[in-house]
PDB file of C-alpha atoms in Angstrom:
ATOM      1  CA  ALA A   1       0.228   0.035  -0.110  1.00 76.00           C
ATOM      2  CA  GLN A   2       1.518   3.480  -1.000  1.00 82.00           C
ATOM      3  CA  SER A   3       1.206   6.823   2.577  1.00 89.00           C
ATOM      4  CA  VAL A   4       2.818   9.744   2.188  1.00 94.00           C
ATOM      5  CA  THR A   5       4.198  11.129   5.144  1.00 96.00           C
ATOM      6  CA  GLN A   6       4.388  15.482   5.694  1.00 96.00           C
ATOM      7  CA  LEU A   7       6.963  15.738   8.766  1.00 94.00           C
ATOM      8  CA  GLY A   8       6.173  19.390  10.044  1.00 92.00           C
ATOM      9  CA  SER A   9       2.195  21.046   9.825  1.00 94.00           C
ATOM     10  CA  HIS A  10       3.779  24.143   9.969  1.00 96.00           C
ATOM     11  CA  VAL A  11       6.959  25.941   8.546  1.00 97.00           C
ATOM     12  CA  SER A  12       8.331  29.081   9.164  1.00 97.00           C
ATOM     13  CA  VAL A  13      11.168  30.944   7.603  1.00 97.00           C
ATOM     14  CA  SER A  14      12.468  34.734   6.827  1.00 97.00           C
ATOM     15  CA  GLU A  15      12.593  36.133   3.691  1.00 97.00           C
ATOM     16  CA  GLY A  16      15.570  34.800   1.739  1.00 97.00           C
ATOM     17  CA  ALA A  17      16.440  31.510   3.935  1.00 97.00           C
ATOM     18  CA  LEU A  18      15.937  28.518   2.849  1.00 97.00           C
ATOM     19  CA  VAL A  19      12.741  26.441   2.072  1.00 98.00           C
ATOM     20  CA  LEU A  20      12.851  23.095   3.141  1.00 98.00           C
ATOM     21  CA  LEU A  21       9.736  20.680   3.257  1.00 98.00           C
ATOM     22  CA  ARG A  22      10.176  17.391   3.737  1.00 98.00           C
ATOM     23  CA  CYS A  23       8.264  14.019   2.283  1.00 97.00           C
ATOM     24  CA  ASN A  24       8.919  10.661   2.713  1.00 96.00           C
ATOM     25  CA  TYR A  25       7.113   7.851   0.699  1.00 94.00           C
ATOM     26  CA  SER A  26       5.586   4.315   1.428  1.00 91.00           C
ATOM     27  CA  SER A  27       4.972   2.548  -1.738  1.00 84.00           C
ATOM     28  CA  SER A  28       5.321  -1.530  -2.182  1.00 80.00           C
ATOM     29  CA  VAL A  29       5.572  -0.709  -6.527  1.00 80.00           C
ATOM     30  CA  PRO A  30       7.793   2.635  -8.124  1.00 80.00           C
ATOM     31  CA  PRO A  31       6.236   5.827  -7.637  1.00 86.00           C
ATOM     32  CA  TYR A  32       5.189   7.952  -9.082  1.00 90.00           C
ATOM     33  CA  LEU A  33       5.606  11.707  -6.654  1.00 92.00           C
ATOM     34  CA  PHE A  34       4.160  15.574  -7.249  1.00 94.00           C
ATOM     35  CA  TRP A  35       4.348  18.672  -5.059  1.00 97.00           C
ATOM     36  CA  TYR A  36       1.226  20.530  -4.816  1.00 96.00           C
ATOM     37  CA  VAL A  37       0.595  24.365  -4.122  1.00 97.00           C
ATOM     38  CA  GLN A  38      -2.678  25.658  -2.523  1.00 96.00           C
ATOM     39  CA  TYR A  39      -3.009  29.087  -2.196  1.00 94.00           C
ATOM     40  CA  PRO A  40      -5.707  30.914   0.334  1.00 88.00           C
ATOM     41  CA  ASN A  41      -9.090  29.535  -1.050  1.00 85.00           C
ATOM     42  CA  GLN A  42      -7.764  28.255  -4.094  1.00 88.00           C
ATOM     43  CA  GLY A  43      -7.088  24.794  -5.645  1.00 90.00           C
ATOM     44  CA  LEU A  44      -4.190  22.787  -6.102  1.00 94.00           C
ATOM     45  CA  GLN A  45      -1.211  23.976  -8.323  1.00 93.00           C
ATOM     46  CA  LEU A  46       0.909  21.129  -9.646  1.00 93.00           C
ATOM     47  CA  LEU A  47       4.812  22.409  -8.027  1.00 95.00           C
ATOM     48  CA  LEU A  48       6.646  19.353  -9.852  1.00 93.00           C
ATOM     49  CA  LYS A  49       6.489  15.701 -10.707  1.00 91.00           C
ATOM     50  CA  TYR A  50       8.911  13.325 -10.538  1.00 90.00           C
ATOM     51  CA  THR A  51       8.338  10.167 -12.822  1.00 81.00           C
ATOM     52  CA  SER A  52      12.019   8.163 -13.300  1.00 76.00           C
ATOM     53  CA  ALA A  53      13.507  10.528 -15.513  1.00 73.00           C
ATOM     54  CA  ALA A  54      16.089  12.405 -13.682  1.00 83.00           C
ATOM     55  CA  THR A  55      16.277  12.246  -9.704  1.00 88.00           C
ATOM     56  CA  LEU A  56      16.329  16.273  -9.430  1.00 93.00           C
ATOM     57  CA  VAL A  57      12.897  17.480 -10.776  1.00 93.00           C
ATOM     58  CA  LYS A  58      12.552  21.728 -11.430  1.00 94.00           C
ATOM     59  CA  GLY A  59       9.326  22.839 -10.883  1.00 93.00           C
ATOM     60  CA  ILE A  60       7.827  26.297 -11.454  1.00 94.00           C
ATOM     61  CA  ASN A  61       8.547  29.465  -9.330  1.00 93.00           C
ATOM     62  CA  GLY A  62      12.319  28.171  -7.982  1.00 96.00           C
ATOM     63  CA  PHE A  63      10.976  24.878  -6.603  1.00 97.00           C
ATOM     64  CA  GLU A  64      13.138  21.860  -6.619  1.00 97.00           C
ATOM     65  CA  ALA A  65      13.059  18.467  -5.233  1.00 97.00           C
ATOM     66  CA  GLU A  66      15.092  15.185  -5.220  1.00 94.00           C
ATOM     67  CA  PHE A  67      14.299  11.912  -5.276  1.00 93.00           C
ATOM     68  CA  LYS A  68      16.379   9.627  -2.598  1.00 93.00           C
ATOM     69  CA  LYS A  69      14.724   5.567  -2.831  1.00 90.00           C
ATOM     70  CA  SER A  70      17.556   4.909  -0.048  1.00 91.00           C
ATOM     71  CA  GLU A  71      15.441   7.052   1.442  1.00 93.00           C
ATOM     72  CA  THR A  72      11.859   6.986   0.414  1.00 93.00           C
ATOM     73  CA  SER A  73      12.010  10.674   0.414  1.00 95.00           C
ATOM     74  CA  PHE A  74      11.293  13.721  -1.552  1.00 96.00           C
ATOM     75  CA  HIS A  75      12.072  16.526  -0.135  1.00 97.00           C
ATOM     76  CA  LEU A  76      11.357  20.638  -1.576  1.00 98.00           C
ATOM     77  CA  THR A  77      13.531  22.586  -1.219  1.00 98.00           C
ATOM     78  CA  LYS A  78      13.876  26.934  -2.618  1.00 98.00           C
ATOM     79  CA  PRO A  79      17.182  28.247  -2.666  1.00 97.00           C
ATOM     80  CA  SER A  80      15.394  31.530  -0.909  1.00 97.00           C
ATOM     81  CA  ALA A  81      12.200  32.367   0.205  1.00 97.00           C
ATOM     82  CA  HIS A  82       9.816  34.925  -1.362  1.00 96.00           C
ATOM     83  CA  MET A  83       6.548  37.030   0.743  1.00 96.00           C
ATOM     84  CA  SER A  84       4.833  35.523  -2.770  1.00 95.00           C
ATOM     85  CA  ASP A  85       5.597  31.324  -1.459  1.00 96.00           C
ATOM     86  CA  ALA A  86       3.720  31.514   1.804  1.00 96.00           C
ATOM     87  CA  ALA A  87       0.428  28.851   1.152  1.00 97.00           C
ATOM     88  CA  GLU A  88      -0.474  25.289   2.175  1.00 97.00           C
ATOM     89  CA  TYR A  89       2.427  22.769   0.230  1.00 98.00           C
ATOM     90  CA  PHE A  90       1.136  19.315  -0.442  1.00 97.00           C
ATOM     91  CA  CYS A  91       3.110  15.720  -1.699  1.00 96.00           C
ATOM     92  CA  ALA A  92       0.886  13.174  -2.633  1.00 94.00           C
ATOM     93  CA  VAL A  93       1.873   9.609  -4.639  1.00 91.00           C
ATOM     94  CA  SER A  94       1.235   7.453  -6.894  1.00 88.00           C
ATOM     95  CA  PHE A  95       1.817   4.693  -9.263  1.00 80.00           C
ATOM     96  CA  SER A  96       1.823   2.985 -12.938  1.00 73.00           C
ATOM     97  CA  GLY A  97      -2.457   0.904 -13.242  1.00 72.00           C
ATOM     98  CA  GLY A  98      -4.108   3.346 -10.756  1.00 74.00           C
ATOM     99  CA  TYR A  99      -5.931   5.581 -13.163  1.00 83.00           C
ATOM    100  CA  ASN A 100      -3.420   8.001 -11.580  1.00 82.00           C
ATOM    101  CA  LYS A 101      -5.503   7.836  -8.484  1.00 86.00           C
ATOM    102  CA  LEU A 102      -3.084  10.230  -5.816  1.00 90.00           C
ATOM    103  CA  ILE A 103      -2.950   9.906  -2.366  1.00 92.00           C
ATOM    104  CA  PHE A 104      -2.164  12.894  -0.806  1.00 94.00           C
ATOM    105  CA  GLY A 105       0.127  13.716   2.590  1.00 95.00           C
ATOM    106  CA  ALA A 106      -1.542  15.505   5.344  1.00 95.00           C
ATOM    107  CA  GLY A 107      -0.045  19.328   4.292  1.00 96.00           C
ATOM    108  CA  THR A 108       2.042  21.377   5.348  1.00 97.00           C
ATOM    109  CA  ARG A 109       1.795  25.461   5.835  1.00 97.00           C
ATOM    110  CA  LEU A 110       4.990  27.273   4.903  1.00 97.00           C
ATOM    111  CA  ALA A 111       4.966  31.237   6.575  1.00 97.00           C
ATOM    112  CA  VAL A 112       7.324  33.360   5.283  1.00 97.00           C
ATOM    113  CA  HIS A 113       8.280  36.687   7.828  1.00 96.00           C
ATOM    114  CA  PRO A 114       9.287  39.949   6.821  1.00 94.00           C
TER     115      PRO A 114
ATOM    116  CA  ASP B   1      -5.478  26.474 -16.781  1.00 56.00           C
ATOM    117  CA  ALA B   2      -7.553  23.130 -17.234  1.00 65.00           C
ATOM    118  CA  GLY B   3     -11.561  24.202 -17.735  1.00 91.00           C
ATOM    119  CA  ILE B   4     -13.042  22.520 -14.709  1.00 95.00           C
ATOM    120  CA  THR B   5     -15.814  24.360 -12.950  1.00 96.00           C
ATOM    121  CA  GLN B   6     -17.778  23.542  -9.563  1.00 97.00           C
ATOM    122  CA  SER B   7     -21.218  24.504  -8.456  1.00 96.00           C
ATOM    123  CA  PRO B   8     -22.072  25.685  -6.607  1.00 97.00           C
ATOM    124  CA  ARG B   9     -19.042  26.826  -4.948  1.00 96.00           C
ATOM    125  CA  HIS B  10     -20.301  27.657  -1.518  1.00 97.00           C
ATOM    126  CA  LYS B  11     -23.648  25.608  -0.348  1.00 97.00           C
ATOM    127  CA  VAL B  12     -25.332  26.132   3.081  1.00 97.00           C
ATOM    128  CA  THR B  13     -27.579  22.999   4.415  1.00 97.00           C
ATOM    129  CA  GLU B  14     -29.065  21.284   7.288  1.00 96.00           C
ATOM    130  CA  THR B  15     -28.569  17.700   8.366  1.00 97.00           C
ATOM    131  CA  GLY B  16     -30.603  15.277   6.576  1.00 97.00           C
ATOM    132  CA  THR B  17     -30.937  16.449   3.241  1.00 96.00           C
ATOM    133  CA  PRO B  18     -29.959  15.695   0.574  1.00 96.00           C
ATOM    134  CA  VAL B  19     -26.618  17.814  -2.174  1.00 97.00           C
ATOM    135  CA  THR B  20     -25.702  17.206  -5.509  1.00 98.00           C
ATOM    136  CA  LEU B  21     -22.221  18.519  -6.454  1.00 98.00           C
ATOM    137  CA  ARG B  22     -21.273  18.828 -10.297  1.00 98.00           C
ATOM    138  CA  CYS B  23     -17.862  19.251 -11.843  1.00 98.00           C
ATOM    139  CA  HIS B  24     -17.713  19.938 -15.778  1.00 98.00           C
ATOM    140  CA  GLN B  25     -14.589  19.851 -17.238  1.00 97.00           C
ATOM    141  CA  THR B  26     -14.321  21.095 -20.870  1.00 95.00           C
ATOM    142  CA  GLU B  27     -10.662  18.839 -21.558  1.00 91.00           C
ATOM    143  CA  ASN B  28     -12.615  15.473 -22.975  1.00 91.00           C
ATOM    144  CA  HIS B  29     -10.455  14.015 -19.948  1.00 91.00           C
ATOM    145  CA  ARG B  30     -10.803  10.692 -19.359  1.00 91.00           C
ATOM    146  CA  TYR B  31     -10.396  10.382 -16.212  1.00 92.00           C
ATOM    147  CA  MET B  32     -12.108  12.619 -12.306  1.00 95.00           C
ATOM    148  CA  TYR B  33     -12.084  12.615  -9.658  1.00 96.00           C
ATOM    149  CA  TRP B  34     -13.773  13.262  -6.649  1.00 98.00           C
ATOM    150  CA  TYR B  35     -11.598  14.536  -3.016  1.00 97.00           C
ATOM    151  CA  ARG B  36     -12.206  16.356   0.642  1.00 97.00           C
ATOM    152  CA  GLN B  37      -9.838  18.525   1.948  1.00 96.00           C
ATOM    153  CA  ASP B  38      -9.966  18.755   6.069  1.00 94.00           C
ATOM    154  CA  PRO B  39      -7.260  20.026   8.374  1.00 89.00           C
ATOM    155  CA  GLY B  40      -5.116  17.956   9.441  1.00 87.00           C
ATOM    156  CA  HIS B  41      -5.754  15.055   6.800  1.00 89.00           C
ATOM    157  CA  GLY B  42      -5.033  16.863   3.119  1.00 91.00           C
ATOM    158  CA  LEU B  43      -6.937  15.659   0.071  1.00 94.00           C
ATOM    159  CA  ARG B  44      -8.764  12.320   0.636  1.00 95.00           C
ATOM    160  CA  LEU B  45     -10.496   9.967  -2.536  1.00 95.00           C
ATOM    161  CA  ILE B  46     -14.342   9.962  -2.424  1.00 97.00           C
ATOM    162  CA  HIS B  47     -14.998   8.183  -5.901  1.00 97.00           C
ATOM    163  CA  TYR B  48     -13.573   8.398  -9.056  1.00 95.00           C
ATOM    164  CA  SER B  49     -14.409   7.204 -12.732  1.00 95.00           C
ATOM    165  CA  TYR B  50     -12.340   5.623 -15.195  1.00 91.00           C
ATOM    166  CA  GLY B  51     -14.898   6.670 -18.273  1.00 91.00           C
ATOM    167  CA  VAL B  52     -18.615   7.555 -18.869  1.00 93.00           C
ATOM    168  CA  LYS B  53     -20.528   4.917 -16.416  1.00 93.00           C
ATOM    169  CA  ASP B  54     -17.821   3.442 -14.854  1.00 94.00           C
ATOM    170  CA  THR B  55     -17.080   4.367 -11.315  1.00 95.00           C
ATOM    171  CA  ASP B  56     -15.144   3.423  -8.356  1.00 95.00           C
ATOM    172  CA  LYS B  57     -14.706   3.969  -4.550  1.00 95.00           C
ATOM    173  CA  GLY B  58     -12.098   5.680  -2.636  1.00 93.00           C
ATOM    174  CA  GLU B  59     -10.639   5.608   0.682  1.00 91.00           C
ATOM    175  CA  VAL B  60     -13.461   7.814   1.899  1.00 95.00           C
ATOM    176  CA  SER B  61     -16.959   6.461   0.294  1.00 95.00           C
ATOM    177  CA  ASP B  62     -19.444   6.115   3.153  1.00 95.00           C
ATOM    178  CA  GLY B  63     -22.486   8.492   2.597  1.00 96.00           C
ATOM    179  CA  TYR B  64     -21.954   9.322  -0.494  1.00 97.00           C
ATOM    180  CA  SER B  65     -22.591   8.623  -3.829  1.00 97.00           C
ATOM    181  CA  VAL B  66     -21.320   9.608  -8.006  1.00 97.00           C
ATOM    182  CA  SER B  67     -22.720   9.191 -11.365  1.00 97.00           C
ATOM    183  CA  ARG B  68     -21.704  10.112 -14.484  1.00 97.00           C
ATOM    184  CA  SER B  69     -23.713   9.937 -17.606  1.00 96.00           C
ATOM    185  CA  LYS B  70     -21.146  11.629 -19.543  1.00 96.00           C
ATOM    186  CA  THR B  71     -17.663  12.780 -20.583  1.00 95.00           C
ATOM    187  CA  GLU B  72     -18.159  16.577 -18.603  1.00 96.00           C
ATOM    188  CA  ASP B  73     -19.788  16.244 -15.935  1.00 97.00           C
ATOM    189  CA  PHE B  74     -18.741  14.435 -12.869  1.00 98.00           C
ATOM    190  CA  LEU B  75     -21.783  14.778  -9.660  1.00 98.00           C
ATOM    191  CA  LEU B  76     -20.746  13.869  -5.913  1.00 98.00           C
ATOM    192  CA  THR B  77     -24.225  13.427  -4.135  1.00 98.00           C
ATOM    193  CA  LEU B  78     -24.864  13.032  -1.069  1.00 97.00           C
ATOM    194  CA  GLU B  79     -27.848  10.949  -0.106  1.00 93.00           C
ATOM    195  CA  SER B  80     -28.719  12.268   3.992  1.00 96.00           C
ATOM    196  CA  ALA B  81     -26.125  15.036   4.798  1.00 96.00           C
ATOM    197  CA  THR B  82     -24.233  15.296   8.213  1.00 97.00           C
ATOM    198  CA  SER B  83     -22.728  17.340   9.987  1.00 97.00           C
ATOM    199  CA  SER B  84     -19.126  15.028   9.941  1.00 96.00           C
ATOM    200  CA  GLN B  85     -19.783  15.885   5.953  1.00 97.00           C
ATOM    201  CA  THR B  86     -19.006  19.804   6.198  1.00 97.00           C
ATOM    202  CA  SER B  87     -15.301  20.208   4.217  1.00 97.00           C
ATOM    203  CA  VAL B  88     -14.038  21.832   1.040  1.00 97.00           C
ATOM    204  CA  TYR B  89     -14.388  19.632  -1.833  1.00 98.00           C
ATOM    205  CA  PHE B  90     -12.541  19.134  -4.506  1.00 97.00           C
ATOM    206  CA  CYS B  91     -12.965  17.925  -8.218  1.00 97.00           C
ATOM    207  CA  ALA B  92      -9.681  16.899 -10.144  1.00 95.00           C
ATOM    208  CA  ILE B  93      -9.219  15.554 -13.898  1.00 94.00           C
ATOM    209  CA  SER B  94      -6.940  13.430 -14.872  1.00 90.00           C
ATOM    210  CA  PRO B  95      -5.896  12.499 -19.345  1.00 84.00           C
ATOM    211  CA  ARG B  96      -5.588   8.732 -19.374  1.00 75.00           C
ATOM    212  CA  PRO B  97      -1.821   7.776 -20.313  1.00 69.00           C
ATOM    213  CA  PRO B  98      -1.780   6.860 -23.827  1.00 61.00           C
ATOM    214  CA  THR B  99       0.030   3.978 -23.494  1.00 57.00           C
ATOM    215  CA  SER B 100       0.775   1.896 -19.782  1.00 54.00           C
ATOM    216  CA  GLY B 101       4.591   1.333 -18.253  1.00 51.00           C
ATOM    217  CA  ARG B 102       6.487   3.978 -16.694  1.00 52.00           C
ATOM    218  CA  GLY B 103       6.659   7.363 -17.728  1.00 48.00           C
ATOM    219  CA  THR B 104       3.456   7.206 -19.090  1.00 51.00           C
ATOM    220  CA  TYR B 105       0.767   9.269 -16.185  1.00 62.00           C
ATOM    221  CA  ASN B 106       0.233  12.172 -16.318  1.00 72.00           C
ATOM    222  CA  GLU B 107      -0.736  14.336 -13.625  1.00 83.00           C
ATOM    223  CA  GLN B 108      -3.871  15.851 -11.741  1.00 90.00           C
ATOM    224  CA  PHE B 109      -6.035  19.324 -12.809  1.00 91.00           C
ATOM    225  CA  PHE B 110      -8.169  20.257 -10.127  1.00 94.00           C
ATOM    226  CA  GLY B 111     -11.187  22.865  -9.273  1.00 95.00           C
ATOM    227  CA  PRO B 112     -11.113  25.578  -7.562  1.00 94.00           C
ATOM    228  CA  GLY B 113     -13.513  23.377  -4.633  1.00 95.00           C
ATOM    229  CA  THR B 114     -16.061  23.341  -3.204  1.00 97.00           C
ATOM    230  CA  ARG B 115     -17.086  24.295   0.341  1.00 97.00           C
ATOM    231  CA  LEU B 116     -20.366  22.862   2.133  1.00 98.00           C
ATOM    232  CA  THR B 117     -21.484  23.223   5.287  1.00 97.00           C
ATOM    233  CA  VAL B 118     -24.034  20.782   6.909  1.00 97.00           C
ATOM    234  CA  LEU B 119     -25.908  22.373   9.497  1.00 96.00           C
TER     235      LEU B 119
END
């Protein structure tokens, strides 16, 4: 069975600081992994995805994530936080043959302080 | 942005009443999904559809039913709403991969959500 754990329901950083949001997954088959972002009162927007090509994946708005099979992790990073990055971030896992169904983590709310 | 609309966007109803939420897409994608979002739980899959009249249960399907009579519309029905069904409901769509195997996965695109309050 597949599952996702996001460490830290709330993360707070200063503007210009490194952003690190943690995601660990459990999957009995090779996973597809995703990060979505949700701004207040909006739907989810895809940030980036891992589908077995490069293990370091670059996404929109300067975010990137690295797939580490040995650690079953897919942490999201951004070198320098911007005020506009304040949002909730969701990690999700899926697999082949599953009708593209997603299993989400509980989410991490990112706050960015001046 | 993917052409996905949800209606209504907000609804307040009373316990025991039936409620139907509608998801409409203009992308002609084969797969459609209904999720609910609750604090501390992320998004949880309620039901999904892999084609017209083809639907299946997700993780939290009790108390919900769905129907898909045409490609563009996916309806979620709460037969008798309860306070525990107060939530934000999201519809999502995804194209069917052209072939099977690795590298052919397609991501989901989400609608704007419906905020449902059951009093």
